[in-house]
Each structure stands twice: as structure tokens, then as C-alpha cells.
Amino acid sequence: MLASLLFRAGRPVSLSRLVEDVWGDDAPPSAVGSVRTYVYRLRQALGEHADSSVSRVDGGYLLRIRPDALDLNRFKATMARAREARGSGDLASAASLLTEGLEMWKGVPLAGVPGPFADQQRSVLGELRLACSEEQLACEVERGRYTEAVTELSALHVEHPLRERICGLLMTALYGAGRQSEALTIYHTTSHLLRQRLGVSPSPELQHVHDGILSGRIQLAPSAERPKGATRTPRPHIPAQLPAALPSLVGRESDQEQVERLCADAEESSSVAICAVGGLAGVGKTAFAITVAHRLADRFPDGQLFADLQGAGPEAEPRDPAHVLGGFLQALGVRLEDMPDTTQARGLMFRGLLANRRVLVVLDNAWNTDQLKHLLPGSAGSMALVTSRMQLHALVAAYQALPLTLMPLSLKDARTVLALRLGAARTAAEPEAVDRIIRLAGQLPLALANVAARAAYRPQLRLASLADEYEAPEHNTLDAFATDEDQALDVRASITRSYRLLDTETAALFRDLSAYPNPMFTASQVADLGGRPEGRVRQVLSRLTRAHLVSEIGPGRYCWNRLVAAYAAEQAGRGLFDQGKPARLQGEPGPASRLLSQAPCADDATVCSRDRAVPKWGHALPGGAVIRRPTGGKVFDAKDAHDGSRAVRPV
């Protein structure tokens, strides 16, 4: 009751209001009598004090008290003097008065006082105290006392994470103290909380602080802790991390135009441009992304970032996004001691540093969308080029990325590649040998590069002789494209990295496909091959399609590259001889797998595994499997099949 009278000192308070303040809606029948008893006791406690008294007025009571006898009044008077001092530019006096006002507070206001009125006033008084703290710290920031202010503001920010003025002051103090990256992290954390909990964006005032930090145009007082002449944290560096580009990019003009169009459309719509480049192992995804990135670099003057995510690296685990972000942040000028520990916090800082900037991010060899989500730019102006051996459906669905699938080169483009690498005169002299080499290489850029490198070191060797070496009976198809120098250039190793991404069931069907004597097949044909349910086969074929080991060229119609077919035969042969039984779908009782020829290729009647020759066509193998000759000696042009034109042509 005393609290109710004190907060209304000098004004009459009705008896009903006193009852409501003390008991709320739960007032007992004796409440009015209890109030009169409390007034009597209060008068006794006040005694003969001339400056304090409780008198009866119409229907209630009135408390008279000297204004400065109440600490709340003294606090408000001190706040008013502080505002006057700050308004006149005397920040030191204002900060001192505000500190004096804060020292008047001793613990929780109205501690131990029950009732709804006391609860309400505690909230009001808490807000008053917090506003005083904000004003006092704002004065300290304006005076350049950044380090001291950071300590107190950090504690307040933990208690009041949605208080935007505290966030803005803390960001300014951190920036003034040379801790720019932490200031940006604070902004993005608060922004996320505001959207998540309240469904609102940061206020214009807070956004202004953020933009000022990013642009370096925020107005700061000279630091009271920094010696004269010392500089603040420099703006982020401009990274240039792209690896060397190819001198020429043959056969990818249409694909490059799509990326450039995506970039232009994103600029017009003020959105982030994301392109997911996929395709068969060895088709040139990395080379394409890097070369296109170099050609787009002038559109991104704030830098180009590159990272190999090792999603299908040789004998390597996919890279932790936190480690990748660590490298990116360092490239953008963030010191190690300022770097957050968690992936989420680093991602927030990364997106903050890229805000209002134009940066190109190339993420090569991605494992999945989950690995990517913290590595993508978050605001308009920047772009991400992603490569992966898997179709990244979630990236396309959630981030509206442009899916771009690279196909093996057309015959014409493959000829151009060899002419550029070996010289037009050399390839023009032996056009038939060039076409044989292209066919043997499956029109894959990686395999063609491998062939071209060997031919370049043997300039006196006729290309026909080189083609004969690749078709020699003692060679396994993939042995011809192997190298001990760099696994990245080994075609078998490249396909192996895709094969290792498959689950057990999908890998089994992949091996079993080598029993089908044609590079084009339907789901029903594959189902008939082993007596499997067609629905189940379609599901597994879709996983092979996602891994770019087969291509879907129509509803339920598929094809694969001759080098992939050779690899599948190799793996099936390894399983037949090493395990003594055929591979089959998990849980399926299907018959033994059959081996496809190494291409399938022409009239060669011997299938070679990596280590030994497999018997002639028509011979029985362990477990009852039979090797059947392909029909017609045909070879598959994946580019033509994808385009829907002549997919199978005679050799």
C-alpha cells in the first residue's frame, strides 16, 4: 500500500484503487478494513514528521512527502541534468551524472513487495534503469572509450539480445576498438533473432550502423585508448584466389552463356546468383567453373574466393565448412583471434562481410547442399559457382540455383580440342586416327587431355600408332588412360571417386548394368535382365543419374559413356573373380551378373579386367553367369544421345 501511495505522492488515491493495487482481482471480503488498518499503522510509523503525512480525502487517502525524500525523484532529477549536459556537448559531465544516477540503484526495486501493482512498477523501473545504462554507455562510446564500453555493453547484450540500441552501441564500440568482424557478427546474430522470434527486420538505425561499418564511413570519435596516429581496423582485403584458367574453353559456349545470363538476371532482380555445375567424372566441371569465373571476374571487383570442398577427393573426407569459412574470413582480412568458433557464427560473419559487396565464390567438388549452406553469399551482388559429382536437388529447390549439366564433347568439339593441343597440321594429317582416339576417349575432356599429353611428348609418333596402342588387346580400356603422376588426371581414379559415393544397392546395380550389351537401355530392360521389380530398378537408376554415372535421355530411357561402362565391367569382373559370386541388388534373389565388353567396342571378343583376361563371349563364369557378345558392334555418342538425335552409330 505504501508503494501505491508513494508513486502517487501529492495525489489522492481512492480506496478501491488501493485494494486493487494490493490484491488485484483476488481481494478478500475484508480488504477495505485491512487498508484502513494499514493506513493507521503507516501514520504511526511516520509519527510527527512534518514533511510526511497521510490524510483522509473523499473516498481515499493522500500522501504528502518532500520531493527529494524519494530516491526515484532524485534519480529523475539527475537524469534531467545529464540530458542537459549532453545536449550542450559536455559528454564527460553527462557520463558522470548518469553514473551517479545508476549508483542510486540498490538491487531489485520494490524487492519483496507483493501484488500486481508492485510487479508492474518493477517492470517500469527496470526499463528506466536500462535506459540510463544505455545513455551512460552511449556517452562513453561518443567519448572514444571503446574498450571499457565493450565490456559493459557485451553483458547488457547477453541480458537483452533483442534490444537494438544496445546492439548498435556494441557494434560501434567493437568497431572503434578495432574488432570489425565481431561487430558484424553481432549484427547478423541480432538480425537472425529478430526475424526468428519477432518476424521483423532490424530497424533503419541499426542497419545504418551496419552499413557504416561495412563501408568504413561510420563516424567515430578518436579512441581514448589508441595512441595518436594509430589506425583503425582496415577494410576487408580483396582476395583473388582463382586457380589458373584454361587458355581456351571448347564446346562450352552455350553453357557459359547460361551462366552469364544468370549473372545478368541476378543483377536486375537484386538477388544472389547461384549456379550448380554437374556432370560425369572427367567431363571438365572444375575447368569450366574456373575458366568462366575468370571471364566474370571483372564483374566482381571486391574479390574472388575459391575452395576445393573435396566432396569426392582421392582418399579424403569432405572438408568441414568451418575450416573453409576460416580460410575465406582470413582472405577477407579477419584476424584469427577475432574469428568465431562455430560454423554458424563464421557463416554469419562471412555473409556480413559480403553484404553490399560484389564477390564471386567458386565452390568446387561439393559433397552435398548441407556442406554448402554456410558458404553461400547472402545478399545481392555476389555469386556462387558450385561444382559437384552429384545432382544437388536441395540447392536448386531451396536456393533457386541454376542446374547446369555438362555433357561429353561433340565429335566436332573434341577434334578442336586435339587440334589446339597437338597442332592443327598434325591432326589434319590423320583425321581417321583422330576420330578413333576421340571414340576411345569417350569424348571426355579429361581422357582427351590425357591422350594429348602423351602425344605431345612423342611428336614423331603417328596418331594412328597411338590409337593402336590404346586399342591393343593387352590393354584394359581404362589402363590406357591411367597415370601415376597425378590421380586427378587418371580417368579410372576419377570414375572411382564417383563410384565410392554410391550406396551398396546402387553400386550393385551399376555393376550389373555391365551385363546389358548396349550403351542405351530402358528401366524395363534392366529389370528383365535380372528379374527385378521395375519400380525398384527405376529408384536405383535415379540414384545413378544423380551421380551422373548414367544419363536419362527420356522417360525411363537411359545411356552411359563407354568409359563408365568399361569401369562397371571392371568392377563386376572384380566381384565375380574375387568373390566367386555375382553382385546383385540388396535383398534381391536375381541371377548372376553378366559382364559387358570393355567399351562395348567393335569386334574384340575378349573382356579384360585390370589384372586378367575374362573368357570369350558365350563362356560360362563362376556362379552361372554367361558373357554375351554385344549386338552390332556399336559405340555410343553421349552428346548426340542427350540431344535426342542419332545416339547409336555403327563403328
XYZ file of C-alpha atoms in Angstrom, residues 432-648:
217
model
C 40.646 -41.067 -89.086
C 43.150 -41.650 -86.280
C 41.859 -38.537 -84.504
C 38.304 -39.874 -84.613
C 39.458 -43.255 -83.301
C 41.195 -41.568 -80.376
C 38.101 -39.487 -79.641
C 35.921 -42.600 -79.643
C 38.320 -44.457 -77.380
C 38.362 -41.488 -75.004
C 34.591 -41.474 -74.777
C 34.704 -37.818 -75.866
C 35.558 -36.912 -72.266
C 37.775 -33.821 -71.855
C 39.859 -35.492 -69.134
C 40.602 -38.549 -71.279
C 41.351 -36.368 -74.304
C 43.732 -34.263 -72.212
C 45.467 -37.443 -71.103
C 45.883 -38.603 -74.706
C 47.036 -35.165 -75.858
C 49.690 -35.000 -73.146
C 51.166 -38.339 -74.222
C 51.079 -37.367 -77.870
C 52.705 -34.009 -77.153
C 55.694 -35.762 -75.584
C 56.016 -38.045 -78.669
C 55.817 -35.617 -81.589
C 57.322 -38.113 -84.048
C 54.673 -40.761 -83.301
C 51.874 -41.084 -85.820
C 48.422 -40.637 -84.252
C 47.315 -43.898 -85.877
C 50.048 -45.711 -83.964
C 48.910 -44.005 -80.752
C 45.339 -45.135 -81.397
C 46.619 -48.680 -81.987
C 48.322 -48.578 -78.597
C 45.057 -47.592 -76.929
C 43.222 -50.426 -78.697
C 45.903 -53.054 -78.104
C 44.351 -56.349 -76.895
C 46.607 -56.485 -73.847
C 45.230 -53.142 -72.658
C 42.211 -52.751 -70.452
C 40.277 -49.747 -71.783
C 40.923 -47.685 -68.646
C 44.576 -48.723 -68.340
C 45.232 -46.644 -71.436
C 44.097 -43.510 -69.572
C 45.908 -44.190 -66.303
C 48.729 -42.078 -64.894
C 50.940 -42.418 -61.850
C 51.902 -38.754 -61.764
C 48.599 -37.149 -60.742
C 45.477 -39.030 -59.696
C 43.396 -36.050 -60.767
C 44.325 -36.875 -64.392
C 43.630 -40.614 -64.109
C 40.277 -41.475 -65.691
C 39.835 -44.668 -63.671
C 40.593 -42.805 -60.432
C 38.160 -40.070 -61.400
C 35.304 -42.519 -62.016
C 36.234 -44.398 -58.852
C 35.602 -41.271 -56.807
C 32.056 -41.145 -58.183
C 31.587 -44.877 -57.651
C 32.534 -44.541 -53.990
C 29.682 -42.104 -53.460
C 27.142 -44.837 -54.221
C 25.340 -46.823 -51.570
C 25.682 -50.609 -51.653
C 22.461 -51.264 -53.544
C 23.140 -48.642 -56.209
C 26.721 -49.826 -56.671
C 25.431 -53.383 -57.179
C 23.049 -52.363 -59.949
C 25.788 -50.238 -61.517
C 27.958 -53.340 -61.786
C 25.047 -55.423 -63.044
C 24.379 -52.920 -65.843
C 27.573 -54.096 -67.481
C 25.689 -57.265 -68.463
C 23.482 -55.312 -70.855
C 25.002 -55.356 -74.355
C 24.105 -51.830 -75.384
C 25.024 -48.325 -74.196
C 21.335 -47.376 -74.272
C 18.768 -49.196 -72.165
C 15.394 -48.822 -70.520
C 14.342 -49.452 -66.950
C 12.220 -52.386 -68.058
C 15.169 -53.948 -69.894
C 17.344 -53.635 -66.802
C 14.557 -55.152 -64.719
C 14.228 -58.070 -67.150
C 17.980 -58.567 -67.063
C 17.821 -59.797 -63.503
C 14.141 -60.440 -62.865
C 13.848 -57.422 -60.560
C 10.796 -55.247 -59.913
C 10.811 -52.373 -62.400
C 9.764 -49.833 -59.761
C 12.742 -50.747 -57.624
C 15.078 -50.552 -60.615
C 13.782 -47.082 -61.509
C 14.561 -45.850 -57.993
C 18.115 -47.144 -58.163
C 18.644 -45.806 -61.691
C 17.557 -42.381 -60.450
C 20.380 -42.521 -57.890
C 22.848 -43.405 -60.639
C 21.509 -40.463 -62.613
C 22.032 -38.176 -59.626
C 25.636 -39.375 -59.514
C 25.995 -38.645 -63.250
C 27.071 -42.223 -63.949
C 24.123 -42.730 -66.289
C 22.049 -40.153 -68.156
C 18.280 -40.171 -68.514
C 17.580 -39.313 -72.160
C 13.816 -39.796 -71.963
C 11.150 -41.186 -69.616
C 12.565 -44.493 -68.439
C 15.336 -44.393 -71.090
C 18.999 -44.205 -70.108
C 22.504 -44.267 -71.559
C 26.076 -44.191 -70.298
C 29.541 -43.333 -71.512
C 31.794 -46.106 -72.863
C 34.475 -45.429 -70.235
C 31.910 -45.657 -67.459
C 30.665 -48.909 -68.993
C 34.232 -50.203 -69.028
C 34.621 -49.261 -65.373
C 31.380 -51.047 -64.448
C 32.578 -54.169 -66.271
C 35.866 -53.936 -64.442
C 34.127 -53.749 -61.070
C 31.749 -56.574 -61.973
C 34.672 -58.725 -63.068
C 36.477 -57.991 -59.836
C 33.423 -59.133 -57.909
C 32.970 -62.318 -59.954
C 36.543 -63.492 -59.711
C 37.444 -62.204 -56.260
C 34.224 -63.234 -54.519
C 33.186 -66.206 -56.664
C 29.612 -64.897 -56.981
C 27.820 -62.149 -58.871
C 26.779 -58.791 -57.433
C 23.058 -58.247 -57.001
C 20.613 -55.776 -55.539
C 20.317 -55.863 -51.762
C 17.584 -58.271 -50.800
C 17.039 -59.359 -54.400
C 17.353 -63.018 -55.427
C 18.262 -62.005 -59.033
C 20.568 -64.105 -61.225
C 24.302 -63.730 -61.677
C 25.661 -60.509 -63.165
C 26.982 -60.581 -66.691
C 29.962 -58.693 -67.994
C 29.862 -56.164 -70.779
C 32.767 -55.763 -73.150
C 35.279 -53.145 -72.229
C 33.639 -50.442 -74.363
C 31.375 -52.013 -75.712
C 33.805 -51.840 -78.597
C 33.803 -53.223 -82.138
C 34.689 -56.864 -82.638
C 37.015 -57.531 -79.757
C 35.816 -60.779 -78.207
C 37.911 -60.561 -75.070
C 36.950 -58.668 -71.953
C 39.899 -57.573 -69.819
C 39.745 -56.801 -66.140
C 42.518 -54.774 -64.605
C 44.528 -57.862 -63.752
C 43.494 -60.670 -66.093
C 41.567 -61.593 -69.233
C 37.981 -62.748 -68.984
C 36.944 -65.729 -71.153
C 35.460 -65.334 -74.646
C 31.854 -64.411 -75.295
C 29.431 -67.227 -74.560
C 31.672 -68.847 -71.934
C 30.211 -69.641 -68.539
C 31.702 -67.948 -65.482
C 31.589 -68.876 -61.790
C 28.077 -68.774 -60.411
C 26.420 -69.487 -63.762
C 26.936 -66.071 -65.368
C 27.296 -66.002 -69.146
C 29.212 -63.409 -71.173
C 27.246 -62.311 -74.221
C 28.563 -60.511 -77.304
C 27.170 -57.006 -77.880
C 24.910 -56.688 -80.883
C 26.150 -54.951 -83.978
C 29.444 -53.592 -82.702
C 28.106 -50.141 -81.869
C 29.523 -47.251 -79.943
C 27.614 -44.575 -78.036
C 27.941 -40.830 -78.513
C 26.622 -39.361 -75.246
C 26.336 -35.851 -76.642
C 24.149 -36.988 -79.530
C 22.004 -39.106 -77.230
C 21.433 -36.176 -74.927
C 20.378 -34.050 -77.857
C 17.876 -36.700 -78.909
C 19.451 -37.314 -82.313
C 21.414 -40.340 -83.540
C 22.505 -41.852 -80.258
C 23.928 -45.091 -81.614
